[in-house]
């Protein structure tokens, strides 16, 4: 997908600036007023020198008028100084607000993206893109307030004032400044594609970094540090090259600028001497011209940098804006109702689903689970068991057919109400880097400490929590890394107990537990299943013997279903699985 245009980036910034429009207007007005005041000062300097060079001898009068002129200079510089002085804190306040809003928008929008989005984007890059968007805004806002406006006011203002004294000088200055701006612009646009490439590479570097760090165990396990270094060195080298090129192009532009400035200075003063010799300019006019040339150069020296920063800011912003512009994969329909689950009947009706165009998981898939029924899904790895769960939770949209809960199509109810009614203990639970207590409370955020501890006991978490010096206040590390797989599963079970939703799904919920712990938890789980429609996915067949019905899946199809007794009695996948597993025990 092509990156969004500058216009779209501006729209996004505009949307966030809009709530503060009066404040921004005030800041801009103050900055313009300040710049204009500074531009008026040289006019008084012209008078100052004209008075000095006038025919009158030194007298009280002259001194008084010189001091009068100086006071005016002071006054206008003072106004400029004052305007600047209060505009800056206001502008700081304004932009910090907008930047925080931008980060919040990015955060909320990203969290509403679908599972496929997260499958295709690196965590590290996403984090970086959100931060970059607000920084890009900061650069642009700074550029407008402290570069663009001063340049605009100084260029237009000085040329206007100079034209009163000499249209020739004004014309020549305007022409050469035009050339200056044009060259800057052309170089900057030419450089743009390198800037965009640099931003993309920068994100890739972050992605590679994050992926390697996440996989640090694999790196050690497979002694692949050299290999990973190779990958990282290659990509950082690409970034380095493009960075250097980008800097060099910027410097080239600066060098050309200096050259043009020297020429402007010479040409303007040369013409001024001519005009003075013809009596058309006064000594004061030299002061005026010098005043404006100094101001012009000081400001337009920033032009190259401004154009460069502007484009870089756009390039930086685009990556995040692209994400903000990408429609959410799974959305609530406009007329979405709240899901009501009085019974808990689940129906998959002629469902087609593929993760990508080429990866068909389900074709004409049917499944019916009666209210309060306890169903087990078994089948080889990759047969689509977890996918069923994901579809029921509407983590992905299906391509054809319907999934219904109590006769309500899940695509027509709100995602929040759907997910509130389903408690899932996932195959590989991930935890927040927060305390154990907070992680468990995630199942019911208004639960009291007592309720959480009660659930923890039922899930047999207390056994390991009580051994930790900080107990329930222990932090669990990123993704829950400081806990064992079985401990994480028990926390996920405690969450499900707290959530107490009418539909319960256990996706290999006890696969990481030893047989003893599993047997202990089994009671809690059976309690939890009471009065709930339950789907249990398990490889360990011993855990599913008590289910009402067992469904055997293979390659996205339910190939057999029935009670354990019925299934072991006939030839098929189930019997084979059972024989393999029970052999181990018999032997
Ligand atoms: N995010 C994804 N993107 C693309 N393909 C996927 C994705 N998740 C799963 N698949 C594919 O879909 C198929 C079904 O996967 P699923 O996770 O449902 O299997 P499973 O039956 O739960 O297996 P297991 O017993 O190993 O957990 C597999 O071929 C898998 O490679
Ligand atoms: Mg699975």
XYZ file of C-alpha atoms and ligand atoms in Angstrom:
619
model
C 0.000 0.000 0.000
C 1.271 3.453 -0.886
C 1.978 5.783 2.000
C -0.676 8.443 2.628
C -0.256 11.899 1.089
C 0.943 15.008 2.927
C -2.608 16.296 2.765
C -3.871 13.362 4.784
C -1.087 13.859 7.330
C -2.114 17.514 7.639
C -5.739 16.486 8.053
C -4.809 14.236 10.943
C -2.813 17.033 12.592
C -5.590 19.525 11.822
C -8.163 17.299 13.499
C -6.091 17.257 16.655
C -5.358 20.975 16.554
C -8.989 21.935 15.976
C -10.081 21.828 19.641
C -7.391 24.430 20.361
C -8.045 26.578 17.293
C -8.466 29.875 19.151
C -5.334 29.321 21.141
C -3.349 28.490 18.004
C -4.756 31.541 16.290
C -3.646 33.686 19.203
C -0.140 32.223 19.136
C 0.218 32.745 15.393
C -1.119 36.296 15.626
C 1.339 37.102 18.435
C 4.253 35.685 16.475
C 3.323 37.647 13.335
C 2.844 40.849 15.351
C 6.202 40.293 17.033
C 7.992 39.771 13.732
C 6.389 42.868 12.213
C 7.504 44.955 15.200
C 11.086 43.813 14.727
C 10.843 44.793 11.046
C 9.758 48.332 11.873
C 12.917 49.022 13.866
C 15.241 49.406 10.801
C 12.952 52.158 9.462
C 13.813 54.199 12.554
C 17.473 53.387 12.123
C 17.278 54.892 8.655
C 15.877 58.075 10.215
C 18.593 57.939 12.843
C 21.401 57.908 10.295
C 19.690 60.405 8.029
C 19.426 62.771 10.997
C 23.080 62.166 11.854
C 24.205 62.809 8.306
C 21.890 65.806 7.939
C 23.152 69.300 7.271
C 22.498 70.592 10.823
C 25.380 70.921 13.206
C 25.255 69.196 16.573
C 22.505 70.823 18.585
C 20.115 70.158 21.442
C 17.397 69.534 18.861
C 19.272 66.830 17.015
C 20.203 65.004 20.186
C 16.591 65.102 21.333
C 15.306 63.733 18.037
C 18.048 61.042 17.944
C 17.028 59.936 21.423
C 13.370 60.063 20.347
C 14.193 57.750 17.420
C 16.111 55.369 19.671
C 13.139 55.197 22.015
C 10.958 54.175 19.054
C 13.471 51.471 18.085
C 13.402 50.273 21.654
C 9.617 50.362 21.692
C 9.207 48.209 18.581
C 11.876 45.729 19.574
C 10.209 45.708 22.990
C 6.840 44.865 21.470
C 8.464 42.058 19.469
C 10.194 40.770 22.567
C 6.993 40.904 24.598
C 4.918 39.122 21.937
C 7.495 36.383 21.656
C 7.777 36.162 25.431
C 4.183 35.225 26.052
C 3.550 33.373 22.781
C 6.132 30.717 23.642
C 4.671 29.393 26.915
C 1.203 29.411 25.343
C 2.546 27.567 22.317
C 4.307 25.065 24.617
C 1.051 24.402 26.409
C -0.853 24.044 23.145
C 1.580 21.682 21.468
C 2.094 19.494 24.516
C -1.683 19.048 24.540
C -1.876 18.187 20.855
C 1.085 15.796 21.116
C -0.487 13.941 24.027
C -3.778 13.771 22.099
C -1.975 12.352 19.070
C -0.321 9.648 21.142
C -3.646 8.807 22.752
C -5.360 8.579 19.370
C -2.595 6.306 18.075
C -2.820 4.131 21.158
C -6.607 3.733 21.038
C -6.728 3.212 17.301
C -4.009 0.576 17.320
C -5.651 -1.329 20.162
C -8.855 -1.562 18.104
C -7.084 -3.151 15.168
C -7.811 -6.820 14.577
C -5.649 -9.828 15.345
C -4.449 -10.026 11.737
C -3.085 -6.485 12.023
C -0.951 -7.470 14.995
C 0.128 -10.579 13.177
C 1.529 -8.390 10.410
C 3.128 -5.597 12.454
C 6.048 -5.719 14.842
C 5.412 -4.501 18.375
C 8.621 -2.460 18.396
C 7.805 -0.670 15.143
C 4.292 0.117 16.302
C 5.564 1.595 19.532
C 8.039 3.703 17.607
C 5.513 4.858 15.040
C 3.137 6.185 17.681
C 5.938 8.153 19.318
C 7.207 9.432 15.979
C 3.824 10.833 14.988
C 3.739 13.217 17.913
C 7.352 14.199 17.390
C 6.669 14.872 13.721
C 3.873 17.175 14.805
C 6.235 18.961 17.172
C 8.749 19.493 14.363
C 6.090 20.816 12.025
C 4.585 23.147 14.616
C 8.057 24.458 15.498
C 8.797 24.886 11.811
C 5.669 26.952 11.248
C 6.039 29.129 14.332
C 9.763 29.685 14.523
C 10.873 29.330 10.923
C 8.096 29.651 8.379
C 6.276 32.659 9.847
C 9.455 34.653 10.618
C 10.741 33.955 7.105
C 7.441 34.903 5.491
C 7.019 38.119 7.459
C 10.667 39.160 7.033
C 10.801 38.458 3.290
C 7.460 40.103 2.454
C 7.920 42.951 4.939
C 11.497 43.866 3.970
C 10.765 43.799 0.264
C 7.692 45.967 0.737
C 9.626 48.547 2.755
C 12.629 48.472 0.404
C 10.321 48.991 -2.575
C 9.306 52.379 -1.101
C 12.919 53.437 -1.351
C 13.915 51.672 -4.571
C 11.810 49.353 -6.681
C 14.976 48.268 -8.470
C 16.629 46.976 -5.297
C 13.366 45.447 -4.091
C 12.903 43.708 -7.436
C 16.461 42.363 -7.572
C 16.286 41.176 -3.940
C 12.920 39.503 -4.548
C 14.235 37.785 -7.685
C 17.320 36.426 -5.995
C 15.361 35.312 -2.940
C 12.946 33.553 -5.294
C 15.869 31.704 -6.854
C 17.143 30.848 -3.389
C 13.785 29.394 -2.349
C 13.404 27.507 -5.612
C 16.794 25.810 -5.298
C 16.051 24.882 -1.721
C 12.738 23.436 -2.677
C 14.057 21.391 -5.583
C 16.863 19.892 -3.501
C 14.466 19.121 -0.667
C 11.931 17.380 -2.919
C 14.695 15.412 -4.576
C 15.844 14.375 -1.132
C 12.359 13.376 -0.068
C 12.458 9.843 -1.357
C 15.619 9.208 0.631
C 13.955 10.625 3.729
C 11.000 8.280 3.343
C 13.308 5.354 2.774
C 15.231 6.341 5.884
C 12.049 6.407 7.998
C 11.012 2.977 6.716
C 14.451 1.517 7.382
C 14.449 3.070 10.815
C 11.227 1.238 11.664
C 12.647 -1.973 10.274
C 15.708 -1.648 12.499
C 13.422 -1.296 15.510
C 11.406 -4.311 14.368
C 14.499 -6.476 13.966
C 15.782 -5.324 17.352
C 12.519 -6.104 19.102
C 12.188 -9.483 17.396
C 15.723 -10.495 18.372
C 15.290 -9.345 21.952
C 11.953 -11.179 22.263
C 13.691 -14.276 20.917
C 16.739 -13.914 23.168
C 16.226 -17.437 24.516
C 16.282 -18.873 20.996
C 19.407 -16.901 20.219
C 21.197 -18.541 23.131
C 19.630 -21.928 22.599
C 20.627 -22.125 18.957
C 23.881 -20.209 19.482
C 22.791 -17.838 16.761
C 24.173 -14.553 18.086
C 26.498 -14.219 15.093
C 23.638 -14.968 12.740
C 21.372 -12.384 14.370
C 24.236 -9.872 14.451
C 24.637 -10.433 10.734
C 20.988 -9.591 10.113
C 21.157 -6.561 12.372
C 24.464 -5.324 10.962
C 23.130 -5.579 7.422
C 20.045 -3.529 8.118
C 21.840 -0.920 10.241
C 24.399 -0.574 7.463
C 21.636 0.175 4.966
C 20.243 2.739 7.376
C 23.670 4.271 7.902
C 24.232 4.701 4.173
C 20.901 6.308 3.519
C 21.356 8.527 6.580
C 24.738 9.768 5.338
C 23.355 10.440 1.880
C 20.454 12.332 3.373
C 22.775 14.451 5.562
C 25.123 15.154 2.665
C 22.299 16.322 0.457
C 21.224 18.619 3.286
C 24.720 20.029 3.598
C 24.994 20.547 -0.153
C 21.871 22.617 0.031
C 23.316 24.724 2.862
C 26.487 25.355 0.892
C 24.541 26.534 -2.139
C 22.514 28.801 0.139
C 25.591 30.496 1.534
C 26.850 31.140 -1.973
C 23.612 32.808 -2.974
C 23.572 34.950 0.175
C 27.032 36.300 -0.564
C 25.905 37.209 -4.087
C 22.719 38.909 -2.837
C 24.688 41.023 -0.353
C 27.137 42.134 -3.003
C 24.568 42.912 -5.711
C 22.242 44.839 -3.375
C 25.040 46.988 -1.965
C 26.505 47.548 -5.422
C 23.195 48.876 -6.759
C 22.747 50.924 -3.594
C 26.110 52.667 -4.156
C 25.083 53.507 -7.711
C 21.749 54.915 -6.606
C 23.388 56.877 -3.768
C 25.870 58.400 -6.200
C 22.879 59.546 -8.264
C 21.338 61.067 -5.142
C 18.441 58.620 -5.039
C 19.403 56.991 -1.726
C 20.553 58.486 1.555
C 23.075 57.280 4.129
C 20.122 56.121 6.227
C 19.036 53.850 3.393
C 22.272 51.875 3.793
C 21.379 51.312 7.426
C 17.897 50.253 6.348
C 19.229 47.845 3.711
C 21.829 46.391 6.069
C 19.205 45.962 8.780
C 16.965 44.039 6.413
C 19.747 41.995 4.817
C 20.913 40.859 8.240
C 17.357 39.949 9.250
C 16.699 38.218 5.926
C 19.865 36.145 6.055
C 19.332 35.190 9.674
C 15.875 33.944 8.779
C 16.307 32.364 5.374
C 19.321 30.456 6.578
C 16.694 28.455 8.387
C 14.787 27.815 5.165
C 16.773 24.798 4.020
C 16.552 23.286 7.451
C 12.845 24.088 7.592
C 12.104 22.387 4.283
C 14.245 19.434 5.302
C 12.587 19.093 8.706
C 9.149 19.537 7.196
C 9.635 16.714 4.762
C 11.266 14.533 7.361
C 8.362 15.206 9.672
C 5.923 14.256 6.927
C 7.890 11.115 6.159
C 7.933 10.196 9.853
C 4.260 10.933 10.333
C 3.124 8.989 7.292
C 3.937 5.575 8.702
C 1.630 6.122 11.647
C -0.994 7.974 9.628
C -1.078 4.970 7.326
C -2.081 2.875 10.330
C -4.623 5.474 11.435
C -6.096 5.475 7.928
C -6.220 1.697 7.677
C -9.789 0.707 8.505
C -10.152 -1.611 11.467
C -10.452 -5.190 10.242
C -13.254 -6.056 12.628
C -15.809 -3.363 13.459
C -19.211 -3.126 15.083
C -22.001 -2.688 12.558
C -23.969 0.552 12.919
C -27.047 -1.233 14.177
C -25.051 -3.544 16.473
C -27.089 -4.753 19.456
C -25.886 -5.978 22.810
C -25.529 -9.747 22.866
C -27.843 -11.501 25.324
C -26.944 -15.028 26.355
C -29.835 -16.555 28.290
C -29.117 -20.116 27.143
C -25.696 -20.352 25.542
C -26.385 -22.111 22.272
C -23.566 -21.823 19.714
C -23.992 -22.435 15.998
C -21.426 -22.290 13.183
C -23.493 -22.301 10.019
C -21.748 -23.035 6.715
C -18.668 -21.018 7.665
C -15.798 -20.328 5.284
C -12.630 -18.885 6.698
C -9.060 -18.409 5.618
C -6.357 -16.343 7.320
C -5.037 -15.255 3.990
C -6.328 -15.918 0.505
C -4.222 -19.032 0.220
C -4.624 -20.359 3.760
C -8.081 -21.979 3.889
C -8.880 -23.250 7.348
C -12.649 -23.831 7.147
C -14.877 -24.587 4.203
C -18.638 -25.044 4.655
C -18.000 -25.645 8.320
C -20.958 -26.527 10.549
C -21.007 -26.927 14.309
C -23.809 -26.891 16.822
C -23.370 -26.733 20.555
C -26.494 -26.974 22.661
C -27.142 -24.672 25.625
C -25.005 -25.640 28.625
C -23.463 -28.484 26.663
C -19.896 -29.455 27.440
C -18.061 -30.165 24.254
C -14.513 -31.281 23.723
C -12.577 -30.540 20.552
C -9.784 -32.940 19.774
C -7.715 -33.399 16.698
C -4.245 -33.058 15.285
C -2.258 -29.864 15.660
C -3.211 -27.327 13.016
C -6.661 -28.824 12.472
C -8.307 -25.504 13.348
C -9.304 -25.850 17.001
C -7.901 -22.528 18.201
C -9.224 -20.881 15.069
C -12.770 -21.893 16.046
C -12.272 -20.067 19.328
C -10.864 -17.007 17.590
C -13.811 -16.901 15.221
C -16.313 -17.294 18.028
C -14.676 -14.307 19.741
C -14.741 -12.520 16.391
C -11.019 -11.846 16.408
C -11.309 -12.317 12.645
C -14.229 -11.872 10.279
C -15.417 -14.950 8.464
C -15.699 -14.900 4.684
C -19.009 -16.716 4.413
C -21.744 -18.146 6.614
C -22.850 -17.180 10.091
C -21.840 -17.772 13.659
C -24.755 -17.429 16.068
C -25.050 -17.386 19.832
C -28.616 -17.851 21.057
C -29.883 -16.997 17.565
C -27.970 -13.706 17.403
C -25.431 -13.416 14.611
C -22.164 -12.449 16.290
C -21.240 -10.107 13.445
C -24.362 -8.074 14.298
C -23.725 -7.604 17.997
C -21.174 -5.342 19.632
C -17.738 -6.873 20.050
C -17.654 -5.772 23.679
C -20.912 -7.530 24.555
C -19.779 -10.645 22.662
C -16.483 -10.865 24.501
C -18.041 -10.054 27.864
C -20.064 -13.224 27.533
C -17.135 -15.497 26.777
C -14.390 -16.458 29.197
C -11.321 -17.912 27.548
C -8.340 -19.597 29.068
C -5.979 -19.360 26.113
C -3.436 -21.863 24.924
C -0.523 -19.600 25.846
C -1.635 -16.906 28.290
C 0.210 -13.609 28.204
C 0.275 -11.360 31.243
C 0.808 -7.646 31.777
C 3.961 -6.565 33.525
C 1.891 -5.727 36.575
C 1.341 -7.397 39.916
C -0.204 -10.848 40.176
C -3.221 -9.283 41.862
C -3.776 -6.848 39.005
C -3.306 -9.563 36.420
C -5.942 -11.751 38.021
C -8.302 -8.864 38.605
C -8.301 -8.382 34.839
C -11.091 -10.967 34.754
C -13.348 -8.623 36.710
C -11.908 -5.198 37.219
C -14.209 -4.233 40.097
C -13.456 -7.405 42.060
C -12.375 -6.906 45.680
C -9.058 -8.304 46.895
C -10.996 -11.029 48.722
C -12.789 -12.089 45.534
C -9.508 -12.232 43.637
C -7.839 -14.290 46.364
C -10.827 -16.613 46.458
C -10.564 -17.189 42.686
C -6.811 -17.626 43.017
C -7.386 -20.353 45.579
C -9.866 -22.145 43.357
C -7.345 -22.036 40.506
C -4.649 -23.284 42.889
C -2.604 -20.155 42.391
C -2.203 -19.652 46.120
C 0.221 -22.585 46.204
C 2.867 -20.631 44.310
C 1.791 -17.091 45.176
C 2.254 -17.710 48.894
C 5.813 -18.810 48.286
C 6.729 -15.484 46.701
C 8.151 -12.927 49.141
C 5.902 -10.228 47.765
C 2.906 -12.518 47.338
C 0.119 -11.023 45.274
C 2.146 -7.839 44.772
C 4.843 -9.642 42.774
C 5.444 -8.265 39.315
C 5.407 -10.933 36.638
C 7.829 -9.538 34.022
C 7.091 -8.643 30.428
C 4.396 -10.949 29.045
C 4.548 -12.849 32.351
C 8.017 -14.204 31.649
C 8.889 -14.597 35.337
C 6.246 -17.273 35.824
C 6.213 -20.855 34.633
C 3.787 -21.919 31.897
C 1.643 -23.773 34.417
C 1.584 -20.782 36.787
C 0.488 -18.520 33.970
C -2.243 -20.968 33.040
C -3.508 -20.994 36.591
C -3.659 -17.206 36.598
C -5.633 -17.347 33.371
C -7.994 -19.837 35.018
C -8.397 -17.503 38.012
C -9.292 -14.728 35.587
C -11.888 -16.929 33.929
C -13.329 -17.827 37.325
C -13.657 -14.129 38.155
C -15.143 -13.335 34.761
C -17.812 -15.995 35.255
C -19.223 -15.629 31.729
C -21.999 -17.899 30.384
C -19.713 -19.371 27.735
C -16.419 -20.878 28.826
C -13.594 -21.929 26.551
C -10.552 -23.804 27.727
C -7.941 -23.990 24.978
C -5.373 -26.450 26.287
C -5.945 -24.727 29.615
C -4.101 -27.305 31.675
C -1.584 -28.522 29.122
C 1.386 -27.111 31.034
C 0.348 -28.570 34.376
C 1.634 -31.776 35.860
C -0.941 -34.525 36.327
C -1.232 -33.850 40.037
C -1.935 -30.111 39.707
C -4.239 -30.818 36.818
C -6.258 -33.255 38.892
C -6.526 -30.614 41.617
C -7.675 -27.936 39.214
C -10.076 -30.234 37.496
C -12.492 -29.810 40.417
C -12.365 -26.053 40.133
C -12.887 -26.249 36.400
C -15.816 -28.618 36.755
C -17.369 -26.206 39.201
C -16.769 -23.395 36.800
C -18.344 -25.310 33.910
C -21.595 -25.847 35.780
C -24.453 -24.115 34.049
C -22.203 -22.868 31.282
C -21.780 -23.810 27.675
C -18.228 -25.092 27.599
C -15.751 -25.840 24.869
C -12.677 -27.710 25.987
C -9.771 -28.169 23.644
C -7.314 -30.765 24.810
C -4.611 -33.021 23.533
C -4.618 -34.961 26.773
C -7.654 -37.119 26.335
C -7.870 -37.927 30.032
C -9.082 -34.389 30.659
C -12.078 -34.713 28.398
C -13.589 -38.014 29.406
C -16.389 -36.337 31.311
C -17.556 -34.145 28.448
C -21.064 -34.536 27.027
C -19.740 -34.821 23.531
C -16.372 -35.101 21.872
C -15.809 -33.678 18.422
C -12.918 -34.961 16.420
C -11.431 -32.436 14.027
C -9.157 -32.911 11.095
C -8.110 -30.309 8.510
C -10.884 -27.874 9.355
C -13.661 -30.467 9.436
C -15.490 -32.223 12.225
C -14.847 -35.784 11.133
C -16.573 -37.551 13.995
C -18.469 -36.775 17.147
C -19.985 -38.617 20.051
C -19.219 -39.738 23.575
C -15.883 -41.216 24.488
C -17.420 -44.666 24.662
C -18.920 -44.406 21.222
C -15.761 -43.015 19.663
C -13.332 -45.586 21.046
C -15.640 -48.305 19.848
C -15.024 -47.529 16.200
C -12.009 -47.186 13.945
C -10.909 -43.592 13.411
C -8.620 -40.766 14.486
C -10.021 -40.736 17.999
C -9.407 -44.400 18.599
C -5.858 -44.014 17.313
C -5.210 -41.013 19.562
C -6.630 -42.890 22.516
C -4.583 -45.966 21.861
C -1.368 -43.985 21.537
C -2.017 -42.135 24.767
C -3.221 -45.058 26.836
C -0.409 -47.288 25.605
C 1.986 -45.109 27.524
C 0.082 -45.820 30.717
C -0.474 -49.490 30.089
C 3.175 -50.140 29.263
N -2.620 -15.796 12.465
C -2.564 -16.760 11.530
N -2.256 -16.427 10.259
C -2.205 -17.384 9.312
N -2.447 -18.672 9.527
C -2.737 -19.082 10.762
C -2.805 -18.126 11.843
N -3.139 -18.805 12.969
C -3.253 -20.105 12.615
N -3.025 -20.278 11.299
C -3.099 -21.529 10.558
O -4.419 -22.042 10.650
C -4.406 -23.436 10.844
C -5.205 -23.829 12.084
O -4.529 -23.330 13.218
P -5.073 -23.488 14.702
O -4.256 -22.625 15.570
O -6.537 -23.260 14.694
O -4.761 -25.021 14.986
P -5.018 -25.861 16.307
O -5.946 -26.954 15.908
O -5.436 -25.003 17.427
O -3.585 -26.479 16.559
P -2.842 -26.780 17.964
O -3.380 -28.071 18.443
O -1.426 -26.893 17.553
O -3.091 -25.656 18.882
C -2.957 -23.861 10.907
O -2.615 -24.375 9.640
C -2.210 -22.569 11.171
O -0.953 -22.580 10.543
Mg -4.497 -24.417 19.176
